[in-house]
Tab-separated table of C-alpha atoms and ligand atoms in Angstrom:
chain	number	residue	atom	x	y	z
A	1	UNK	CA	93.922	109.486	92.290
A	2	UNK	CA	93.787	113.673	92.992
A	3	UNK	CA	93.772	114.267	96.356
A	4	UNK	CA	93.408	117.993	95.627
A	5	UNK	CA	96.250	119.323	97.792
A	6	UNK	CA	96.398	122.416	95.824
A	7	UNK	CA	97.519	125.524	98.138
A	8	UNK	CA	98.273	123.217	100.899
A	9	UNK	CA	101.803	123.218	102.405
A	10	UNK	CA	103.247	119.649	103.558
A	11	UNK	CA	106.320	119.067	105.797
A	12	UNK	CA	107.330	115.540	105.838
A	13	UNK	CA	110.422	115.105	108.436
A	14	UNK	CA	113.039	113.056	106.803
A	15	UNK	CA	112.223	112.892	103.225
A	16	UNK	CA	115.444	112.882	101.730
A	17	UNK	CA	115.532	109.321	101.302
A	18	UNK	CA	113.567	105.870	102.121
A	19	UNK	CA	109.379	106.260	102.418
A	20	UNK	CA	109.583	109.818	103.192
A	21	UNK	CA	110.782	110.650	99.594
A	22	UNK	CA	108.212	108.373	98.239
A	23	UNK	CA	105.634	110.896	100.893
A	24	UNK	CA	106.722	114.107	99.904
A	25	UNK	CA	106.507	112.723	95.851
A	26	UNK	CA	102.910	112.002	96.108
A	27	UNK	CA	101.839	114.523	98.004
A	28	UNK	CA	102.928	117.212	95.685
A	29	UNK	CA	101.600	115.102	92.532
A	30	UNK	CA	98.585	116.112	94.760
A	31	UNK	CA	99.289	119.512	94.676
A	32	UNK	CA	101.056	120.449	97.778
A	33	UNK	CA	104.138	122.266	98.504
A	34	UNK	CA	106.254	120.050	99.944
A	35	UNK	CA	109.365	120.497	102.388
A	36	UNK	CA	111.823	118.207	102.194
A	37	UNK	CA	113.617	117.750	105.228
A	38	UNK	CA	116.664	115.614	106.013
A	39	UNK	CA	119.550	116.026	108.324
A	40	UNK	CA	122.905	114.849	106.824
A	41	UNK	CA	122.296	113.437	103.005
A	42	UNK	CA	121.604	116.972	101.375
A	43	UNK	CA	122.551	114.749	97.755
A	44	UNK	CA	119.526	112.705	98.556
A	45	UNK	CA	117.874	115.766	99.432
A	46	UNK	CA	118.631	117.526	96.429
A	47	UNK	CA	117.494	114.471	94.365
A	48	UNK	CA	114.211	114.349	95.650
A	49	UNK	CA	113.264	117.903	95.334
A	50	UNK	CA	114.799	117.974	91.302
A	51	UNK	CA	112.578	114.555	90.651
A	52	UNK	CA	109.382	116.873	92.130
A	53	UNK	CA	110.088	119.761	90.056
A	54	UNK	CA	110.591	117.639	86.950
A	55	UNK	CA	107.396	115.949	87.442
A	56	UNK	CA	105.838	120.353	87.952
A	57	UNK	CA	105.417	120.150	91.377
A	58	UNK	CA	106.911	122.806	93.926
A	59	UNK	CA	109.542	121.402	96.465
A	60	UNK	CA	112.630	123.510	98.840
A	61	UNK	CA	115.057	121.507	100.998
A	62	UNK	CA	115.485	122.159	104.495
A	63	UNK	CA	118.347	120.785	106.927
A	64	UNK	CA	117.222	120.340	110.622
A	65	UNK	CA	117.649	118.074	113.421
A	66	UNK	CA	114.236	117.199	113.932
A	67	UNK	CA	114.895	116.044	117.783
A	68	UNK	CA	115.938	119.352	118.588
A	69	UNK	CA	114.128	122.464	120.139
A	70	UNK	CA	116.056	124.881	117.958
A	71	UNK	CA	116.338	122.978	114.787
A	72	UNK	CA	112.840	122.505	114.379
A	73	UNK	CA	111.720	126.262	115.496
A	74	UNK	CA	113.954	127.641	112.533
A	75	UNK	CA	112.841	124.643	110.284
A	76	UNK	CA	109.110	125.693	110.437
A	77	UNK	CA	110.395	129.557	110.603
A	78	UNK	CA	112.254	128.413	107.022
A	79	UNK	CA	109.136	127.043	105.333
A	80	UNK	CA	106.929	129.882	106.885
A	81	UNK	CA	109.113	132.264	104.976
A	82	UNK	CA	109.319	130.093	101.879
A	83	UNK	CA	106.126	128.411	101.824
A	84	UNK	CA	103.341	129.957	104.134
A	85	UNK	CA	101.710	128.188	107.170
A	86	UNK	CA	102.407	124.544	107.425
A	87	UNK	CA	99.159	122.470	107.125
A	88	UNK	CA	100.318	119.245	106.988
A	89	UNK	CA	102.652	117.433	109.106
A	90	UNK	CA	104.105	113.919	108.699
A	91	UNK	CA	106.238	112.877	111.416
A	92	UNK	CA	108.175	110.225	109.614
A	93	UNK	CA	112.191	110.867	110.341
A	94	UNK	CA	113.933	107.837	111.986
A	95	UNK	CA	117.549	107.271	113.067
A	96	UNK	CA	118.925	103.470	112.432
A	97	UNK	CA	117.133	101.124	114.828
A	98	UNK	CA	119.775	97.989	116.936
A	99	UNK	CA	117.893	95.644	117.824
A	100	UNK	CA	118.819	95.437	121.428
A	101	UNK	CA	118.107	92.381	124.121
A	102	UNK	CA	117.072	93.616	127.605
A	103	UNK	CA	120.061	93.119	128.919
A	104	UNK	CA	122.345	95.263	126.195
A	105	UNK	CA	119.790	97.947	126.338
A	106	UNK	CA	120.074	101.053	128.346
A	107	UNK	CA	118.187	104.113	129.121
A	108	UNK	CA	120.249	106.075	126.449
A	109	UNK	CA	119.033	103.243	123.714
A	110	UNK	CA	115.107	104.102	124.763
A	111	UNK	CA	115.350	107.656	125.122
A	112	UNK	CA	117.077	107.649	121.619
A	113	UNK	CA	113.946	106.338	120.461
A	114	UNK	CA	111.835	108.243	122.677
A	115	UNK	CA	113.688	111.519	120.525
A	116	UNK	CA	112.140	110.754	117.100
A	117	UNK	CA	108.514	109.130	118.267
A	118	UNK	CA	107.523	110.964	121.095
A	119	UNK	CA	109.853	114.199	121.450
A	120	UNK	CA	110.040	115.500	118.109
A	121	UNK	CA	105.911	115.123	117.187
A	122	UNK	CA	105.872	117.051	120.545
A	123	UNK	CA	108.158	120.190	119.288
A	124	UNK	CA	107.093	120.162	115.730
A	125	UNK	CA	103.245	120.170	117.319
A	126	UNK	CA	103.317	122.623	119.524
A	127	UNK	CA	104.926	124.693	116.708
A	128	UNK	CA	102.037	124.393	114.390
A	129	UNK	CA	99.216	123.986	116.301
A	130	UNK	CA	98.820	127.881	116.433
A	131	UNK	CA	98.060	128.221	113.087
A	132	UNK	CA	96.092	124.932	112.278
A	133	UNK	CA	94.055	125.879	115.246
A	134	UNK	CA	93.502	129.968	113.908
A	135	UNK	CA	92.681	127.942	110.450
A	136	UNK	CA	90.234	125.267	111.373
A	137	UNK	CA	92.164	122.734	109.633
A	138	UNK	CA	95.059	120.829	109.945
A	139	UNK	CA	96.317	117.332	109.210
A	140	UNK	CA	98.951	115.170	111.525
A	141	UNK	CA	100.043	111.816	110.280
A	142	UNK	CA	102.365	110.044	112.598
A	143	UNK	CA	103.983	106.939	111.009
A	144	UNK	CA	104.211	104.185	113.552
A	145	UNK	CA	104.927	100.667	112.917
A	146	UNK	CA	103.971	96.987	112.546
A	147	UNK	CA	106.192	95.977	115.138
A	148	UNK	CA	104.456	97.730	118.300
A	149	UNK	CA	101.398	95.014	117.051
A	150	UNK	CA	103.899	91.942	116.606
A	151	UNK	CA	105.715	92.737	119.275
A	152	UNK	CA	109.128	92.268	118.053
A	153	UNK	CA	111.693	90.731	120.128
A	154	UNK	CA	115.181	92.281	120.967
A	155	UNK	CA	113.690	95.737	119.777
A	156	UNK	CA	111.679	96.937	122.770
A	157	UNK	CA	113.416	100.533	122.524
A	158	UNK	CA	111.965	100.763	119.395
A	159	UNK	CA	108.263	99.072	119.730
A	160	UNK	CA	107.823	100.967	123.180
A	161	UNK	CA	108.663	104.535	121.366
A	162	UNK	CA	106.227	103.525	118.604
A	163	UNK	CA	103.688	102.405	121.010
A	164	UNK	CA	103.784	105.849	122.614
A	165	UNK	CA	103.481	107.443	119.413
A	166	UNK	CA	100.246	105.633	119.090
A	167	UNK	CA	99.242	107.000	122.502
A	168	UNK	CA	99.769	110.373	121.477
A	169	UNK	CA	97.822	109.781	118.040
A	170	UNK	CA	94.864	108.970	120.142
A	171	UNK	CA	95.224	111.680	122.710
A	172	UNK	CA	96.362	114.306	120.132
A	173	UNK	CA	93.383	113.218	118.178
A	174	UNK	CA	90.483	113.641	120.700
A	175	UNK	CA	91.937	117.181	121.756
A	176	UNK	CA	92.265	118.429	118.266
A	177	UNK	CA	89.574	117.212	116.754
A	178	UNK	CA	87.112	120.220	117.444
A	179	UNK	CA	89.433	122.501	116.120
A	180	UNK	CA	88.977	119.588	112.655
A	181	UNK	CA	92.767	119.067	112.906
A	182	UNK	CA	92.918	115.205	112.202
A	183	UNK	CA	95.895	112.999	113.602
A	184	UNK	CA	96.316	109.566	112.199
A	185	UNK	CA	99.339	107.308	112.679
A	186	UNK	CA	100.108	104.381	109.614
A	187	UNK	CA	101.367	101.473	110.446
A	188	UNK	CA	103.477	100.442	107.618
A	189	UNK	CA	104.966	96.825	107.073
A	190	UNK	CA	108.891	96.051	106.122
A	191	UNK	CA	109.349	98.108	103.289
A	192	UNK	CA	113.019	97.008	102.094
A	193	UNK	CA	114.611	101.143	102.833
A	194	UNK	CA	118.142	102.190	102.942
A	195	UNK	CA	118.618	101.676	106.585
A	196	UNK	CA	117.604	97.662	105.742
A	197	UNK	CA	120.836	97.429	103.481
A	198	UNK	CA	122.488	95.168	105.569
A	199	UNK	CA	119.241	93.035	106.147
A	200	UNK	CA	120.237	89.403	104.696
A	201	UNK	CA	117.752	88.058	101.448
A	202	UNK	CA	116.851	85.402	104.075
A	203	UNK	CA	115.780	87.595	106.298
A	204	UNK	CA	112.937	89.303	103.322
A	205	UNK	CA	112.313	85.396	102.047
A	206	UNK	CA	111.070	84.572	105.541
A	207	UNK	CA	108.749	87.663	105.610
A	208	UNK	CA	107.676	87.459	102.404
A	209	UNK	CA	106.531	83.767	103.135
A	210	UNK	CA	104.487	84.514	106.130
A	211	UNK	CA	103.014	87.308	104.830
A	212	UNK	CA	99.141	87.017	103.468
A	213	UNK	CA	99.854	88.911	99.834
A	214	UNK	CA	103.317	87.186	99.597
A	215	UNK	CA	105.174	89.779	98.760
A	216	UNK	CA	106.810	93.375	99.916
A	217	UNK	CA	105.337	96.165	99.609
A	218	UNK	CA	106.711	99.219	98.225
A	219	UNK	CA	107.660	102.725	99.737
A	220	UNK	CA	104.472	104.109	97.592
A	221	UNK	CA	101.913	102.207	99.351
A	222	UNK	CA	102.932	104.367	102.389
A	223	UNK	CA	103.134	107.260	100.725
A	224	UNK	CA	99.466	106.833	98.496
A	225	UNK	CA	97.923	106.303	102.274
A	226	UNK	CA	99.801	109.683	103.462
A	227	UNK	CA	97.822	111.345	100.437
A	228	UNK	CA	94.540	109.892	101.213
A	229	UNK	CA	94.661	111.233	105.014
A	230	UNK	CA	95.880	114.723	104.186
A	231	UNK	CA	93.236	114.944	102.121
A	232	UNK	CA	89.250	116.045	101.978
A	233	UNK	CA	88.451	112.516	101.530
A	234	UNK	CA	89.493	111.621	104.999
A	235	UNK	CA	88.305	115.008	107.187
A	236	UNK	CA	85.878	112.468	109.117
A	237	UNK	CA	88.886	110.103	109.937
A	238	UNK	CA	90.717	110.584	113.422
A	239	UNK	CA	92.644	108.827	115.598
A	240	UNK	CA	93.460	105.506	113.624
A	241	UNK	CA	95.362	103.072	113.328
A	242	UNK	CA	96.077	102.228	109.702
A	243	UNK	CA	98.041	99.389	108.853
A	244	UNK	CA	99.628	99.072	105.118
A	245	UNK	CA	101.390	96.113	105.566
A	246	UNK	CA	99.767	93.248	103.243
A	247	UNK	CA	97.598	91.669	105.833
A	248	UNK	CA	100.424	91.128	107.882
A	249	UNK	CA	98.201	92.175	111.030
A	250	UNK	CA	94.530	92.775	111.761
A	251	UNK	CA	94.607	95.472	114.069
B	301	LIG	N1	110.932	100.969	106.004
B	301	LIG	C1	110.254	100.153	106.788
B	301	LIG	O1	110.265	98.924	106.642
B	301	LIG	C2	109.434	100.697	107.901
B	301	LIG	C3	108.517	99.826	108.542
B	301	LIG	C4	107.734	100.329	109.573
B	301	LIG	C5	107.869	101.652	109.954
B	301	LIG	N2	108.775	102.461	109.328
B	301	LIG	C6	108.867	103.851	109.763
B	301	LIG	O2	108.828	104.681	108.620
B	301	LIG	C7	109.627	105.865	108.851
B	301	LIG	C8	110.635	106.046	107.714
B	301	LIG	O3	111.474	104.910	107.642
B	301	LIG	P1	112.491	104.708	106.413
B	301	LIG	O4	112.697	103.249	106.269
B	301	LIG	O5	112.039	105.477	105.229
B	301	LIG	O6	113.823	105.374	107.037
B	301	LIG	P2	115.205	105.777	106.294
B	301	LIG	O7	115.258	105.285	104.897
B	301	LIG	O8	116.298	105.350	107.238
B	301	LIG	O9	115.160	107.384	106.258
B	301	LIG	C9	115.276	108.115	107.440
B	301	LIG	C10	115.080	109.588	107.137
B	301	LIG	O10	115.105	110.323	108.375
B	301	LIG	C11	116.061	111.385	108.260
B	301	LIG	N3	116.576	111.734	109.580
B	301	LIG	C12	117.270	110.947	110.448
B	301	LIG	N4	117.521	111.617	111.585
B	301	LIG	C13	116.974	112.858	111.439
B	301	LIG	C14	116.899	114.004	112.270
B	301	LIG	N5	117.408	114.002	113.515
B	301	LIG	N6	116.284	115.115	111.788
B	301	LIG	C15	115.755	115.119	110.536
B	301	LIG	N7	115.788	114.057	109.697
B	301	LIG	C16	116.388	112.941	110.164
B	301	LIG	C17	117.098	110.869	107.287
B	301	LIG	O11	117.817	111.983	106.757
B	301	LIG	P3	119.302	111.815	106.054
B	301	LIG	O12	119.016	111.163	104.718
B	301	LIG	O13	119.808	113.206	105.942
B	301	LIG	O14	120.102	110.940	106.963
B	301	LIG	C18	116.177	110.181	106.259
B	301	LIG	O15	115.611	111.139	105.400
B	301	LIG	C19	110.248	105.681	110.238
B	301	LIG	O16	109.472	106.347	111.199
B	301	LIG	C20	110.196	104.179	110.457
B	301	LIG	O17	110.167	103.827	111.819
B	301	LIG	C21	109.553	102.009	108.319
């Protein structure tokens, strides 16, 4: 499906490997010009933005710590200068996640968290609300997860920080939306990534079992529902919740 992106300029933070390459992909099959950010795996990087070209869309690479102020106030300088105006954000980047009791966790382990899902939306926000805002339109997809609804033991550091992110989808969506600048957040399901490598087949039987379409879904489920709320199609869509995760919750 055309999502008509044509024109439209797409940053998706950490899209070098995982669902995020899958996100940038799709969107510019759509059309868009798509920034490819990453932080260490410039290979991966690389890979993704040669795979875009090949299939004639229009990709650059971009290095930046996405949790810092001045890493992401010279990343969207970078894609000003390369690109134009950034009109669609997709706050994706994540570091590894330990799953933590209460009693191994400290404050470092949440605020760690707290970095990618509530700090770096912040600083790439309030860089690009300016010209979303001057525009009239403007498109912020958070990507949450499944595990703020299931509640996931011995991972609180990581459900809390994607429980705030949902906060802020909510918030951020009732204060942008008369400027039409839509905020979303996805809730995807496991999707089998690199940073599950070490996750044991047992582990993925179990899921699968339990889960209502018995089987995984893939990095461009995620990535097809990124599309969709960039797009036209979804301009009267705000603040939601979407989960892509095979039934595996109802909310
Ligand atoms: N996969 C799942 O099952 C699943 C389920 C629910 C939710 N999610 C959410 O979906 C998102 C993507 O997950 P994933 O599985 O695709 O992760 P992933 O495969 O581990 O990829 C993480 C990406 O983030 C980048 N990154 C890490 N730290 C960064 C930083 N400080 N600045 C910029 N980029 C940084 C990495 O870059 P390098 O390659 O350079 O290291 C990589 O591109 C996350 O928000 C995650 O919580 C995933």
């Amino acid at each position: 499906m055309n999502h008509h992106l044509t024109n439209k300029v797409a940053l998706v933070t950490g899209s070098s490997r995982g669902l995020g390459a899958a996100m940038v992909t799709k969107l510019a099959e759509n059309g868009a010009k798509v920034a490819i950010n990453y932080i260490n795996n410039e290979q991966g990087a690389q890979k993704v933005k040669n795979a875009v070209i090949a299939a004639g869309g229009q990709a650059e690479i971009f290095r930046a710590d996405v949790t810092q102020e001045s890493g992401v106030a010279n990343l969207c300088k970078e894609i000003n200068r390369v690109f134009g105006e950034i009109d669609i954000l997709v706050l994706n980047a994540t570091c590894h996640h330990r799953h933590l009791s209460i009693e191994e966790l400290t404050w470092a382990d949440m605020l760690e968290m707290m970095d990618y899902f509530v700090k770096s939306p912040l600083l790439l926000a309030k860089e690009l609300l300016g010209p979303m805002k001057r525009k009239k339109w403007g498109r912020i997809i958070h990507i949450g997860s499944e595990a703020f609804e299931l509640g996931m033991p011995e991972f609180s550091n990581y459900v809390a920080a994607k429980g705030a992110q949902l906060g802020l989808t909510r918030s951020w969506a009732s204060e942008l939306a008369p400027h039409n600048i839509t905020v979303n957040l996805i809730a995807p399901g496991w999707i089998p990534t690199e940073m599950h490598r070490d996750a044991p087949e047992s582990s993925i039987r179990e899921y699968v079992e339990n889960l209502p379409m018995k089987h995984m879904g893939e990095p461009y489920d995620i990535a097809a529902m990124v599309a969709f709320l960039a797009s036209e199609n979804a301009k009267f869509i705000t603040g939601q919740k979407i989960s892509v995760n095979g039934g595996n919750t109802f909310v």
